[in-house]
Structures are given as C-alpha cells and as structure tokens.
CSV table of C-alpha atoms (C1' of nucleotides) in Angstrom, one decimal:
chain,number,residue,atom,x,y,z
A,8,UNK,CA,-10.3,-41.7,2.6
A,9,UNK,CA,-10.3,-41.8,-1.2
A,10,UNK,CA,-7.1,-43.3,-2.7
A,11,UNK,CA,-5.9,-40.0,-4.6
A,12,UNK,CA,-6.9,-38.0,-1.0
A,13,UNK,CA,-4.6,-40.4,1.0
A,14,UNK,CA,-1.9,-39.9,-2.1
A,15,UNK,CA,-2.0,-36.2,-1.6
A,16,UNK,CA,-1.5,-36.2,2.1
A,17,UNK,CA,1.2,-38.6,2.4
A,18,UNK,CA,3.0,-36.6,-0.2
A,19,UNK,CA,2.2,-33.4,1.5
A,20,UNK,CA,3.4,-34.3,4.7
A,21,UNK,CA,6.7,-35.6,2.9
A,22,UNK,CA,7.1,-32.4,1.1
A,23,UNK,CA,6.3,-30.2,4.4
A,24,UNK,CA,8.8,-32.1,6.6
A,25,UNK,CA,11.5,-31.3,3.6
A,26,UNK,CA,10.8,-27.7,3.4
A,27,UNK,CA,10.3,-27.0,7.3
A,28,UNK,CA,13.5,-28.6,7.7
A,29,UNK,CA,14.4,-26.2,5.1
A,30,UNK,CA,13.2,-22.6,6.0
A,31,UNK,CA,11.4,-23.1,9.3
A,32,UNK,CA,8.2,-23.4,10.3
A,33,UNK,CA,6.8,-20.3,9.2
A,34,UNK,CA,7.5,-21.0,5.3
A,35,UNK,CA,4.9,-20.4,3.0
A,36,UNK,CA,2.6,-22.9,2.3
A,37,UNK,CA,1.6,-22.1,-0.9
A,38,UNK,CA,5.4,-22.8,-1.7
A,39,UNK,CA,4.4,-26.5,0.4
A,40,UNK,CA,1.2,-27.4,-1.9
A,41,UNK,CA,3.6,-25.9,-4.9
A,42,UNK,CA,5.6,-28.4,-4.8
A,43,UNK,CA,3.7,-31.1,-3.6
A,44,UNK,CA,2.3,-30.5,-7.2
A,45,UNK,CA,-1.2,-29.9,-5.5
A,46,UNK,CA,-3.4,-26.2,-5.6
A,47,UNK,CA,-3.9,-24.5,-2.2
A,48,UNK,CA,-7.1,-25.7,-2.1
A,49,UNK,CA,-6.2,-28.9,-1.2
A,50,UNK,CA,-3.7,-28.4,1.4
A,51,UNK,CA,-6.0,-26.6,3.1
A,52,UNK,CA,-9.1,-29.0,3.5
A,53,UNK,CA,-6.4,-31.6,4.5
A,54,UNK,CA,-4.9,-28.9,7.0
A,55,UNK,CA,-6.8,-26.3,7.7
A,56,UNK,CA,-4.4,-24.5,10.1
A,57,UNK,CA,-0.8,-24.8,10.1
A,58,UNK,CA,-0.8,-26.8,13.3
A,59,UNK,CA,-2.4,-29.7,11.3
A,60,UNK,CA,0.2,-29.8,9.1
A,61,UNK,CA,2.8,-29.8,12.0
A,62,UNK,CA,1.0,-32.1,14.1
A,63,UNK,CA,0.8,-34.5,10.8
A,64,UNK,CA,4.8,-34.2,10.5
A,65,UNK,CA,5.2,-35.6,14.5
A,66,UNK,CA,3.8,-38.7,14.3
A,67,UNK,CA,7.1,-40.1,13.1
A,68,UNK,CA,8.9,-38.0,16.3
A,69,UNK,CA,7.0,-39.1,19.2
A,70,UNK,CA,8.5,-42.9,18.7
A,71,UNK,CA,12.0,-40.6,18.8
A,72,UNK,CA,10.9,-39.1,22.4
A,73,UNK,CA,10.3,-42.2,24.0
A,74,UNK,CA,12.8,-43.9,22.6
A,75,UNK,CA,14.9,-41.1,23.9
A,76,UNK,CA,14.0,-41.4,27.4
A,77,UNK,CA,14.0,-45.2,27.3
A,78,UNK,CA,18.3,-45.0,26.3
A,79,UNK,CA,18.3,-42.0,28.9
A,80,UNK,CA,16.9,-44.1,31.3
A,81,UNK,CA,19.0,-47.0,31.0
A,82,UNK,CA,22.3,-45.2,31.7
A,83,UNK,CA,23.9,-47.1,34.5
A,84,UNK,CA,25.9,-43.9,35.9
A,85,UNK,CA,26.0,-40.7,38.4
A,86,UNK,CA,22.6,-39.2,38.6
A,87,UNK,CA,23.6,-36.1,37.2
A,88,UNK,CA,25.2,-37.3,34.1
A,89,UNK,CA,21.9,-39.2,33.6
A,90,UNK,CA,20.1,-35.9,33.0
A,91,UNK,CA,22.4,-34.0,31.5
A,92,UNK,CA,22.0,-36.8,28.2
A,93,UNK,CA,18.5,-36.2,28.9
A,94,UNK,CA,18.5,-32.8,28.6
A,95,UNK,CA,20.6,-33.0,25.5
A,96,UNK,CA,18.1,-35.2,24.3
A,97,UNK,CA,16.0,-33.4,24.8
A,98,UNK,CA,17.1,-30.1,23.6
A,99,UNK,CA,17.9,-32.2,20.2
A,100,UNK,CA,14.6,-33.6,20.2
A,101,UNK,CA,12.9,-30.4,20.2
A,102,UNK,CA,15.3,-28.5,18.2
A,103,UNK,CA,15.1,-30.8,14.7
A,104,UNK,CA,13.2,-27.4,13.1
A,105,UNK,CA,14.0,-24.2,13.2
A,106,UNK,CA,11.5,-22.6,15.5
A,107,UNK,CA,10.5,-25.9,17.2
A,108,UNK,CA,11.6,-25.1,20.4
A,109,UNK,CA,9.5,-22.1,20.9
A,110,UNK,CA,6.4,-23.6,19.2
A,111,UNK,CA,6.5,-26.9,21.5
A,112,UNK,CA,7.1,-25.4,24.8
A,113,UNK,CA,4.6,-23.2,24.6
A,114,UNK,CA,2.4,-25.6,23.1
A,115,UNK,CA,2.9,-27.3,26.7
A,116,UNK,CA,0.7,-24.5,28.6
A,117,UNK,CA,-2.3,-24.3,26.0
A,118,UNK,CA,-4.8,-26.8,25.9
A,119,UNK,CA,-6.1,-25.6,22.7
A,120,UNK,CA,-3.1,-26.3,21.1
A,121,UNK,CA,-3.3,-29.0,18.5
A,122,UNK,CA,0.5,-30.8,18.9
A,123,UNK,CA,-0.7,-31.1,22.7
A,124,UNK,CA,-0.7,-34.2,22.4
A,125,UNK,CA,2.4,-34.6,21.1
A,126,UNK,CA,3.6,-32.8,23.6
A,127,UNK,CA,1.9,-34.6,26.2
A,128,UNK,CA,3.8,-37.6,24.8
A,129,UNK,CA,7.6,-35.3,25.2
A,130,UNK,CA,6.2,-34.7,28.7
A,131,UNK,CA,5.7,-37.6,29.9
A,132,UNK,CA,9.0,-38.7,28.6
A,133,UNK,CA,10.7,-36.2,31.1
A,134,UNK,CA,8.6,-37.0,33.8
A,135,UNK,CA,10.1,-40.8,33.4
A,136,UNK,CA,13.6,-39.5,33.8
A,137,UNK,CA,12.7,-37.2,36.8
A,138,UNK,CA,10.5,-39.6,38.7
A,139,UNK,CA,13.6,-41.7,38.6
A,140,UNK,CA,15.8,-38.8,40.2
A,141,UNK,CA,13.2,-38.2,43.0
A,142,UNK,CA,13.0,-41.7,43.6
A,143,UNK,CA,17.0,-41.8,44.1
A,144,UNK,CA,16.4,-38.9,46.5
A,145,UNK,CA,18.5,-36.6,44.6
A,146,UNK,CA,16.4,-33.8,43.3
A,147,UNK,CA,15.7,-30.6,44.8
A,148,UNK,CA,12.4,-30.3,46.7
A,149,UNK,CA,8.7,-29.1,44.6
A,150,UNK,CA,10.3,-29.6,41.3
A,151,UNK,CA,7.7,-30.8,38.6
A,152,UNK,CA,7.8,-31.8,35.2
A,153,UNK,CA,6.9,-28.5,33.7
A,154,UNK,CA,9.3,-26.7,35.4
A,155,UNK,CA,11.7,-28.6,34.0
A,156,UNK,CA,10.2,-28.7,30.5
A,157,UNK,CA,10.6,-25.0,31.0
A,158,UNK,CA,13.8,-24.9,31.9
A,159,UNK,CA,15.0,-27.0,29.3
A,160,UNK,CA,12.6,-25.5,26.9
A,161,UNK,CA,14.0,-21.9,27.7
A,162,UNK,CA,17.4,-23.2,26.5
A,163,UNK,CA,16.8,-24.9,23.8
A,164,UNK,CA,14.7,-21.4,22.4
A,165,UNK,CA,17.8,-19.0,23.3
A,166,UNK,CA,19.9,-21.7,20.9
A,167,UNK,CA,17.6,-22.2,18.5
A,168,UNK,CA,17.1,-18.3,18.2
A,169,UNK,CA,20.8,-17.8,18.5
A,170,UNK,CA,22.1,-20.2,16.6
A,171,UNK,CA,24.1,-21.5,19.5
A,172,UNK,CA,25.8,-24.8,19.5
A,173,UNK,CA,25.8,-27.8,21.2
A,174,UNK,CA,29.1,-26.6,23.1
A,175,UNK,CA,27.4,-23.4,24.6
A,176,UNK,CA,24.2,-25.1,25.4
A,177,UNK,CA,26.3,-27.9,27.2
A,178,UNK,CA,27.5,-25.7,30.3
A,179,UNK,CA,23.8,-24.0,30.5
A,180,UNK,CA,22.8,-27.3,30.8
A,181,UNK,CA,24.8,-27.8,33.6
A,182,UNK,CA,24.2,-25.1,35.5
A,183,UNK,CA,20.1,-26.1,35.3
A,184,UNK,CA,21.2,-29.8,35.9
A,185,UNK,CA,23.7,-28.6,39.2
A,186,UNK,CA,20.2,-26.2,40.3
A,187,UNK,CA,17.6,-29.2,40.5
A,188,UNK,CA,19.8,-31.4,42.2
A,189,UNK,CA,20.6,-31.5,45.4
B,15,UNK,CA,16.0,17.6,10.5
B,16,UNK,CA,13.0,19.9,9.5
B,17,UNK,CA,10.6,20.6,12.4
B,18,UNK,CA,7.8,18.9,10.5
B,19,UNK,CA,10.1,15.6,10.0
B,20,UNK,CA,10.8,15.7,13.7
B,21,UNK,CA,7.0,16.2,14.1
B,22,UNK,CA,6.0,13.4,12.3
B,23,UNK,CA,9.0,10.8,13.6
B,24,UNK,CA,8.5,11.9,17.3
B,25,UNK,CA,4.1,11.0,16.9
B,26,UNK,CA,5.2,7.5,15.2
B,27,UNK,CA,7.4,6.7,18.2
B,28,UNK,CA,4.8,7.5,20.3
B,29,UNK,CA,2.1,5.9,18.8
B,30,UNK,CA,4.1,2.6,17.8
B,31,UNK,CA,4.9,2.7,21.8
B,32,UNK,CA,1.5,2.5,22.3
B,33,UNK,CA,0.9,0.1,19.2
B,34,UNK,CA,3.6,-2.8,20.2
B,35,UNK,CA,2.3,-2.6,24.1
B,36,UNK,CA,-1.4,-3.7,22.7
B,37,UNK,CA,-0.4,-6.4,19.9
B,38,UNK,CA,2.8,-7.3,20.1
B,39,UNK,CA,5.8,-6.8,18.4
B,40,UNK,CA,4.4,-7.9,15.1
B,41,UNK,CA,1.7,-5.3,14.9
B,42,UNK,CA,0.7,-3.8,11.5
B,43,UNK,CA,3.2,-1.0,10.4
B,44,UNK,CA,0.8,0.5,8.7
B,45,UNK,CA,-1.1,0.8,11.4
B,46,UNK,CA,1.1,2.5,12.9
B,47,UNK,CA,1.5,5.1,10.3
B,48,UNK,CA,-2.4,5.2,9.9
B,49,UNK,CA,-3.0,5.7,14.0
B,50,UNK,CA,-0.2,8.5,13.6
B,51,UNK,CA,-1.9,10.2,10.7
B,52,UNK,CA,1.1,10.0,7.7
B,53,UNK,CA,1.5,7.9,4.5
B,54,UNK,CA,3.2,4.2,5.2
B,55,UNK,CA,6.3,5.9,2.4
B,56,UNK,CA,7.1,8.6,5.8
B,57,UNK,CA,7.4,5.6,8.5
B,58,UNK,CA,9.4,3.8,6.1
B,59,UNK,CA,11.8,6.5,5.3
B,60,UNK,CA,12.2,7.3,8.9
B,61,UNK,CA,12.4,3.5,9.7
B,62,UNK,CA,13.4,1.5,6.8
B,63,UNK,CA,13.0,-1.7,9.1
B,64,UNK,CA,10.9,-2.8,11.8
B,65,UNK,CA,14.2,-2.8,14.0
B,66,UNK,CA,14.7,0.5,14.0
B,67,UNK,CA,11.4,1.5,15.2
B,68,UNK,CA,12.0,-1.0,18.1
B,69,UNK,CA,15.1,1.0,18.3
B,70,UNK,CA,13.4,4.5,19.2
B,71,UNK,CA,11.2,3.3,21.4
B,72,UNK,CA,13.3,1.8,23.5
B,73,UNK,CA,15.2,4.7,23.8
B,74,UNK,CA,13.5,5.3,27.5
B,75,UNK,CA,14.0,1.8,28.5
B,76,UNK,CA,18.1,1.7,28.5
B,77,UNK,CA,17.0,4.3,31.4
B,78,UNK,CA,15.3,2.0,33.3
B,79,UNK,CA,17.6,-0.8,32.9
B,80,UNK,CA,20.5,1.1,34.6
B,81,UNK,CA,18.7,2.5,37.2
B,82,UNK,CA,17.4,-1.2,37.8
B,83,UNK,CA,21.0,-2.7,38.2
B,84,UNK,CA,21.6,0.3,40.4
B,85,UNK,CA,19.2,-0.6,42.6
B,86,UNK,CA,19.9,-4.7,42.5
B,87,UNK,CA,23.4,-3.9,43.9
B,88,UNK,CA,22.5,-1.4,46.7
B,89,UNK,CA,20.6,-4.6,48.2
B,90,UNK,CA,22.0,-5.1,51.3
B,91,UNK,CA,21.5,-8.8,52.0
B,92,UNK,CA,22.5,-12.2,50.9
B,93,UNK,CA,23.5,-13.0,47.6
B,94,UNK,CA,21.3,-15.5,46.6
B,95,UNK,CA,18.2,-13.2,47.5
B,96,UNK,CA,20.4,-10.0,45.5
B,97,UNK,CA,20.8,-12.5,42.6
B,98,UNK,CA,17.2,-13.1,42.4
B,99,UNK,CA,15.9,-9.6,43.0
B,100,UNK,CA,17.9,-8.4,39.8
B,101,UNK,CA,16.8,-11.5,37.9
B,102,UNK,CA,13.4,-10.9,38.5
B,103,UNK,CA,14.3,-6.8,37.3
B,104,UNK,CA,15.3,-8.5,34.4
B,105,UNK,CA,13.1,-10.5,33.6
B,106,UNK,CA,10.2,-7.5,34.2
B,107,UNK,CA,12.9,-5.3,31.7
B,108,UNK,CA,12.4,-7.3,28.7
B,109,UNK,CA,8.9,-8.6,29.2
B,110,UNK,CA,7.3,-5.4,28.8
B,111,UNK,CA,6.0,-5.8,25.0
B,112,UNK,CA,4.9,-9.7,24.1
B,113,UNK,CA,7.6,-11.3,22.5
B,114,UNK,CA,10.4,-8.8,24.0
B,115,UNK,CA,12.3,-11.6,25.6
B,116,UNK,CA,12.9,-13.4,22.5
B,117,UNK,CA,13.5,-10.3,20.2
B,118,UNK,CA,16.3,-9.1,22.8
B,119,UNK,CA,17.4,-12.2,24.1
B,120,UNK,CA,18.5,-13.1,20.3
B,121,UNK,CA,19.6,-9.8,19.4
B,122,UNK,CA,22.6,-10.0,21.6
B,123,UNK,CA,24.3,-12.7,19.7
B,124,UNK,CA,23.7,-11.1,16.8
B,125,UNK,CA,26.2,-8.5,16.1
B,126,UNK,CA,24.2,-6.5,12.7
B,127,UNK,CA,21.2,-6.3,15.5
B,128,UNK,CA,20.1,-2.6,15.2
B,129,UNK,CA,19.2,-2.9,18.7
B,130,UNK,CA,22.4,-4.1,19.7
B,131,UNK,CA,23.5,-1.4,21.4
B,132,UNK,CA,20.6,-1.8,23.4
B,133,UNK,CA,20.8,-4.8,24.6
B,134,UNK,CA,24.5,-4.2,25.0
B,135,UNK,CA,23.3,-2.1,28.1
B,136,UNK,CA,21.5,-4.8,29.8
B,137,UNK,CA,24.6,-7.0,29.6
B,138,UNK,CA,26.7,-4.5,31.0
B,139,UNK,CA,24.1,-3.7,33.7
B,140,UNK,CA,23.7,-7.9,34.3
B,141,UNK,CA,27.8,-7.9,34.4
B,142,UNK,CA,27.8,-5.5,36.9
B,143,UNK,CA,25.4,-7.9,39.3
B,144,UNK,CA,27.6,-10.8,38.5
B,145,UNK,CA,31.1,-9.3,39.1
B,146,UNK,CA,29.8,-8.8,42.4
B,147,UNK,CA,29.2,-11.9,42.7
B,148,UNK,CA,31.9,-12.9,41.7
B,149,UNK,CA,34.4,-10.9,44.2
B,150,UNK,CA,32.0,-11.7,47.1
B,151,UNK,CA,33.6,-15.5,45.9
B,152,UNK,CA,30.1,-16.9,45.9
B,153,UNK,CA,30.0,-18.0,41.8
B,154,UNK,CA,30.3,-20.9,40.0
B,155,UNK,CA,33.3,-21.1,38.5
B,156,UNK,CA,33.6,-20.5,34.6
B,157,UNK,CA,30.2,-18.7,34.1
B,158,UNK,CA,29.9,-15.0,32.5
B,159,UNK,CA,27.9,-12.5,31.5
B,160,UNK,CA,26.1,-13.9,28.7
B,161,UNK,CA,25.5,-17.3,29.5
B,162,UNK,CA,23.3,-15.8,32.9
B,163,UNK,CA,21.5,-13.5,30.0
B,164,UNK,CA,20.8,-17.1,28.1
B,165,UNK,CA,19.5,-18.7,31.1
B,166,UNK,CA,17.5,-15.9,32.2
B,167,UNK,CA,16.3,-14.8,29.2
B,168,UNK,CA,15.2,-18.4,28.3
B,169,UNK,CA,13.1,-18.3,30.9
B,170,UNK,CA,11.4,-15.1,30.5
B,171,UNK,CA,11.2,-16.0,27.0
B,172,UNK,CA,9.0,-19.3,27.5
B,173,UNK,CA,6.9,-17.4,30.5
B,174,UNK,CA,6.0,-14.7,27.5
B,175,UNK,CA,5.0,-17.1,24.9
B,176,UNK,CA,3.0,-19.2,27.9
B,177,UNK,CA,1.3,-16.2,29.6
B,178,UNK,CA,3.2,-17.6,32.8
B,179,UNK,CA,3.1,-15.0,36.1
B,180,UNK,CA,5.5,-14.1,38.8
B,181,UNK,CA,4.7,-17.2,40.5
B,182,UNK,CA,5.4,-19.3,38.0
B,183,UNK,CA,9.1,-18.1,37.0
B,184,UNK,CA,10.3,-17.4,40.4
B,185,UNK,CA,10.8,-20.9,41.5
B,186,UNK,CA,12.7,-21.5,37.4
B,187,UNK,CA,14.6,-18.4,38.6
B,188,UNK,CA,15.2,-19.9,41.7
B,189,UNK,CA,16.8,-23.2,40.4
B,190,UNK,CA,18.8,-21.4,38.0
B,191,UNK,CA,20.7,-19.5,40.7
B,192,UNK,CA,21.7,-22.2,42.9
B,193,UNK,CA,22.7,-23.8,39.9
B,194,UNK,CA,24.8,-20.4,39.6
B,195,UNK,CA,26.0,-20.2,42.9
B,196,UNK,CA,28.4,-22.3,44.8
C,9,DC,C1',-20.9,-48.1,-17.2
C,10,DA,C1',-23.3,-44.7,-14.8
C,11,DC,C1',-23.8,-41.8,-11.1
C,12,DG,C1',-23.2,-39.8,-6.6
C,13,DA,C1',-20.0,-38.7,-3.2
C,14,DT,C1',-15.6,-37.2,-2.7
C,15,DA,C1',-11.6,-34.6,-3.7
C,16,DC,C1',-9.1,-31.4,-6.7
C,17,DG,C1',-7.1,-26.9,-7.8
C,18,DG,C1',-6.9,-22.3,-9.2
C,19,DA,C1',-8.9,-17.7,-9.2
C,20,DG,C1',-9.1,-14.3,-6.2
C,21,DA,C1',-10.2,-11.8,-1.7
C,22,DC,C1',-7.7,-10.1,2.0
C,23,DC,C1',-3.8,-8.4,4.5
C,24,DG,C1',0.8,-6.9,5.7
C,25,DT,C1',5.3,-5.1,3.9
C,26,DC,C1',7.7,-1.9,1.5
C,27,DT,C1',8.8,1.3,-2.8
C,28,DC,C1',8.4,4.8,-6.1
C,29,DC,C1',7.5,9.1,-7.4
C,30,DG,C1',4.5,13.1,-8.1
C,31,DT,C1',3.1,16.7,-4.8
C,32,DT,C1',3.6,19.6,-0.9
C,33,DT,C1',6.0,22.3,2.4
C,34,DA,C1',9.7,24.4,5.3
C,35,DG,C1',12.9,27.6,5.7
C,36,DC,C1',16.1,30.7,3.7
C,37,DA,C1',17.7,34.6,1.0
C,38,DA,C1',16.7,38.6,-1.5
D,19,DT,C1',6.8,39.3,1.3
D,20,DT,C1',8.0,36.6,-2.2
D,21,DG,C1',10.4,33.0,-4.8
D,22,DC,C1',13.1,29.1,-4.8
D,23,DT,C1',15.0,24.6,-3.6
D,24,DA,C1',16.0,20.9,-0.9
D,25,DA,C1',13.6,18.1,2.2
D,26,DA,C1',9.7,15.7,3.5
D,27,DC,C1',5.2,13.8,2.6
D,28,DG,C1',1.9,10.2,1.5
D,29,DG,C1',-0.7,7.2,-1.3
D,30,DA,C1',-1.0,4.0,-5.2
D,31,DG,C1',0.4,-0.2,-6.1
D,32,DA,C1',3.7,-4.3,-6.6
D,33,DC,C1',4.7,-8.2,-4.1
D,34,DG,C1',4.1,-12.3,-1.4
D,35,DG,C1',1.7,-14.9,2.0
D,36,DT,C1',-2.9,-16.9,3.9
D,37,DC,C1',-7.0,-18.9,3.1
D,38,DT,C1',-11.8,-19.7,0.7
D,39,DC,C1',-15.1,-20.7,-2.7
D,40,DC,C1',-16.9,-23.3,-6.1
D,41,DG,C1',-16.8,-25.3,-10.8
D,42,DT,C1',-14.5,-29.4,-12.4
D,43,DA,C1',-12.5,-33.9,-12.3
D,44,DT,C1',-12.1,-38.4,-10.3
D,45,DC,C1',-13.0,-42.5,-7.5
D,46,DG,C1',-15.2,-46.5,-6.6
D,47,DT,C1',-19.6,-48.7,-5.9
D,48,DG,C1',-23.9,-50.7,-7.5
DNA sequence: CACGATACGGAGACCGTCTCCGTTTAGCAA
DNA sequence: TTGCTAAACGGAGACGGTCTCCGTATCGTG
C-alpha cells in the first residue's frame, strides 16, 4: 500500500468512527469522504460497500469484547450475577453506535456478512461465559450460544431503537438471566 | 372528501398493502403511486409521511390483534402454555411485513408515533394476557405490560432481520416466559 | 530524474423523497 | 344543461444520498 493510500485510510476510518458515533450508521458517506478531505472516489475503492467501512472501524472493538468477557469471567460471585455483568457488557458492547445492535445480531445468522468475523469474535466471547454456567450445572437444558446472542441481541435493539436506558434494560436483563437458569 | 379523492386514497392503501408485503417497509413511494396509477404530489398530499400510510394499512390489523388476545385468553390450560400461545400470536401480529417488529416495537415508546394508537392496541390486548396472569398469582413480581412487549418484540425483531422460523423463536420465547413466570 | 504503477477526486448517472404549482375535475346551484 | 369554484390531481424538478468512471496527479523504484 502506497504511503498517501495508507494516509487516506487511516484518516478515513478516524473520520467514520467520529461521524457514526455521531449520526448512526446510515450517515452519508459522501458527508464521511467530505470531511476526510478526500473525493468519493476514494472512499469507495478503499470501501466499496459500507460494511468495509464498518468492519474497518471494529478492529479496535474486538480487543474490547474479549477483554469484556475475560473481567466477566473472573467475577468470583453467584452465578447469576456473573451474567447479568455479561449481559450488560454485552449490551454496551454492542450498543457504542446507534443502530449497532440490529446490524451485529443479524450479522450473526449471514455468512455473507462481512463483520462476521467480528462477530464470530463477540460470539465466542459469550460462549466463554456460558460454557462456564453449564459447567457449574446451572443453566437451563439445550441452551446455545445463539440463543443467547439472540436474546441479548433482541434487547439491546428494543433499547437502542427506543432510546431506553440502562435502568429499563437492567430488569429485562433479568428476567432473560432468571429464564436460562435453572 | 370528493368520491374521486376517496378513489384514489382507498387504490394507494391497497396497492401500498400489497407493495410493503413484497419489499419491505422501505419500498419506493413512488412506486407506490406509479403501481396505483396517480402523480407522487396525490400520495403525498394524502400521506404527507411514510407513517401515515403505514397507518391506513394497518387499519385491518388492530382487528386481528383483538380477536388474537381474545382467543389467547379462552385457552383453557396452563399458564405457561397460554403465555406462549399469545406470544407466539404476537409475535406472527407484527411480523407480517419485514421490518414490522422493529417499526412497531419502537413506535410505542415514542409518543409523536403516528401509529401510536396502533400499537396502543396491542399493548392493551398483551395487558389483558398478563393481568391474567397476574390474578391467577403465577407472575414475576414487578413486571408490566411493556417491558413483556420489549422482550417479545426483541425477539421477533432479531428473527425478522435473521429470516429465523417458528422453530427457532419458540425455544427464545420459551426462556423468556419462565423467566416471566414464578 | 524518468517512468510505470498506483492512487486520487470530481463530474455525473441513478434513485428515492418530497414540493410546487399549473391543470383538471367534481359537484352544486341556477 | 351550463357555469362556476373549491378540491384534487399529477408531473416536473429540487434535493440529497450512493456509487462509478476516467482523466489527472503522485509515489517510489530503477
């Protein structure tokens, strides 16, 4: 990669993450190569579908997720309290842009998908925490990770949609928490 | 209104019915208006926003909805299986067009929704499922109405965007209601 | 420094939304 | 039936977003 290319796509990036964060993930990106100070043109060859562009903006979140799951993971306390912080990590994980929730969750289910792997990587995270639960005996019978991505996933969408806060997600939360358990 | 307004606003209904049911609930509006023979300016004066289209159309739905709570609580059978019955109503109720569950599910926390007082009928119809519950003793204490529209509607909302079956959502449906019962 | 490969960026095609306003029509009254 | 007016129509076009094409500029190597 030329010098002025890598220039222009590090400072993309940068400027997308700022106006995601801003207006969501369906802001123009026109507006995103304006003021990156780059033409259209450009943007696009670097990304030539949105989902580039996103997927490009992750790399700095997947060392988030598993950091997440690793502090989730070493709570030393009641099984259900352990995945209740998980699941607020996890809401908060997915949740950092508007629209996230709905874009990753049902990024999970299509293979096409270009953040799969990124999402593979929030996956597995959750499959860490629940393989612990199953192990402790505590979970409900033919509960997979998916399920529980769902689950969560559904959640975090209805907040992120209705601009709910952390206080009316917490008792959801529970009720999916007080469900998986046994 | 003239008979020739009433003609024209009862063929866009129609024909946006059958529009949104094919693509979705972002579908062309002029489309629409092309497919029902008049200008875009005569759908837009009729419907200034996209809303209020949804609005017509779902003027036959608030039928359904009632009739489907109606028939959740003549169930004669245990509450966890009445619980599910009407979840699974639900979730059918506002899956019918893609990307339904999120449009409605947001729209009731929103109160300048112009379907509001749509959605308004499926959380009375949901409360009347609930309160059921509740005098029969059997909930969780501290839940209402709209947190079980949250949960339920996250659910139908990921299983929308993921192309997910009955299969898949009846075990999520099943978690959240022992997580709902007691 | 010269030259080829690489990257740039803007003009513009295309599409969806929505408005403005000149034209048409319904429906009433004489 | 005819004439009139308020109501309704509908299409041209402004606007904004997506994305492409291709002539131009730049990098970096020989």
């Amino acid at each position: 990669m030329r010098a002025d290319a890598k220039r222009n796509y590090d400072r993309i990036v940068e400027v997308a993450r700022e106006v995601f964060r801003e207006q969501g993930y369906d802001a123009s990106l026109d507006e995103v190569a304006k003021r990156a100070g780059v033409g259209p043109g450009t943007l696009y060859r670097h990304f030539p579908k949105r989902e580039n562009l996103l997927d490009a903006i992750m790399q700095s979140w997947v060392d988030r997720v598993t950091e997440a799951s690793e502090k989730a993971l070493a709570y030393e306390g009641a099984d259900r309290e352990l995945l209740l912080r998980w699941f607020e990590e996890y809401v908060a994980l997915i949740s950092l842009h508007k629209g996230g929730p709905a874009k990753i969750t049902s990024a999970m289910g299509d293979p096409t998908s270009p953040i799969l792997t990124k999402c593979q990587v929030l996956t597995s995270a959750n499959d860490r925490v629940i393989e612990r639960l199953r192990e402790d005996g505590v979970l409900r019978d033919g509960v997979d990770t998916v399920q529980v991505c769902r689950l969560v996933g559904g959640i975090a969408t209805v907040a992120d949609q209705g601009d709910l806060g952390a206080a009316a997600v917490r008792p959801l939360l529970e009720i999916v928490a007080d469900g998986l358990l046994r």
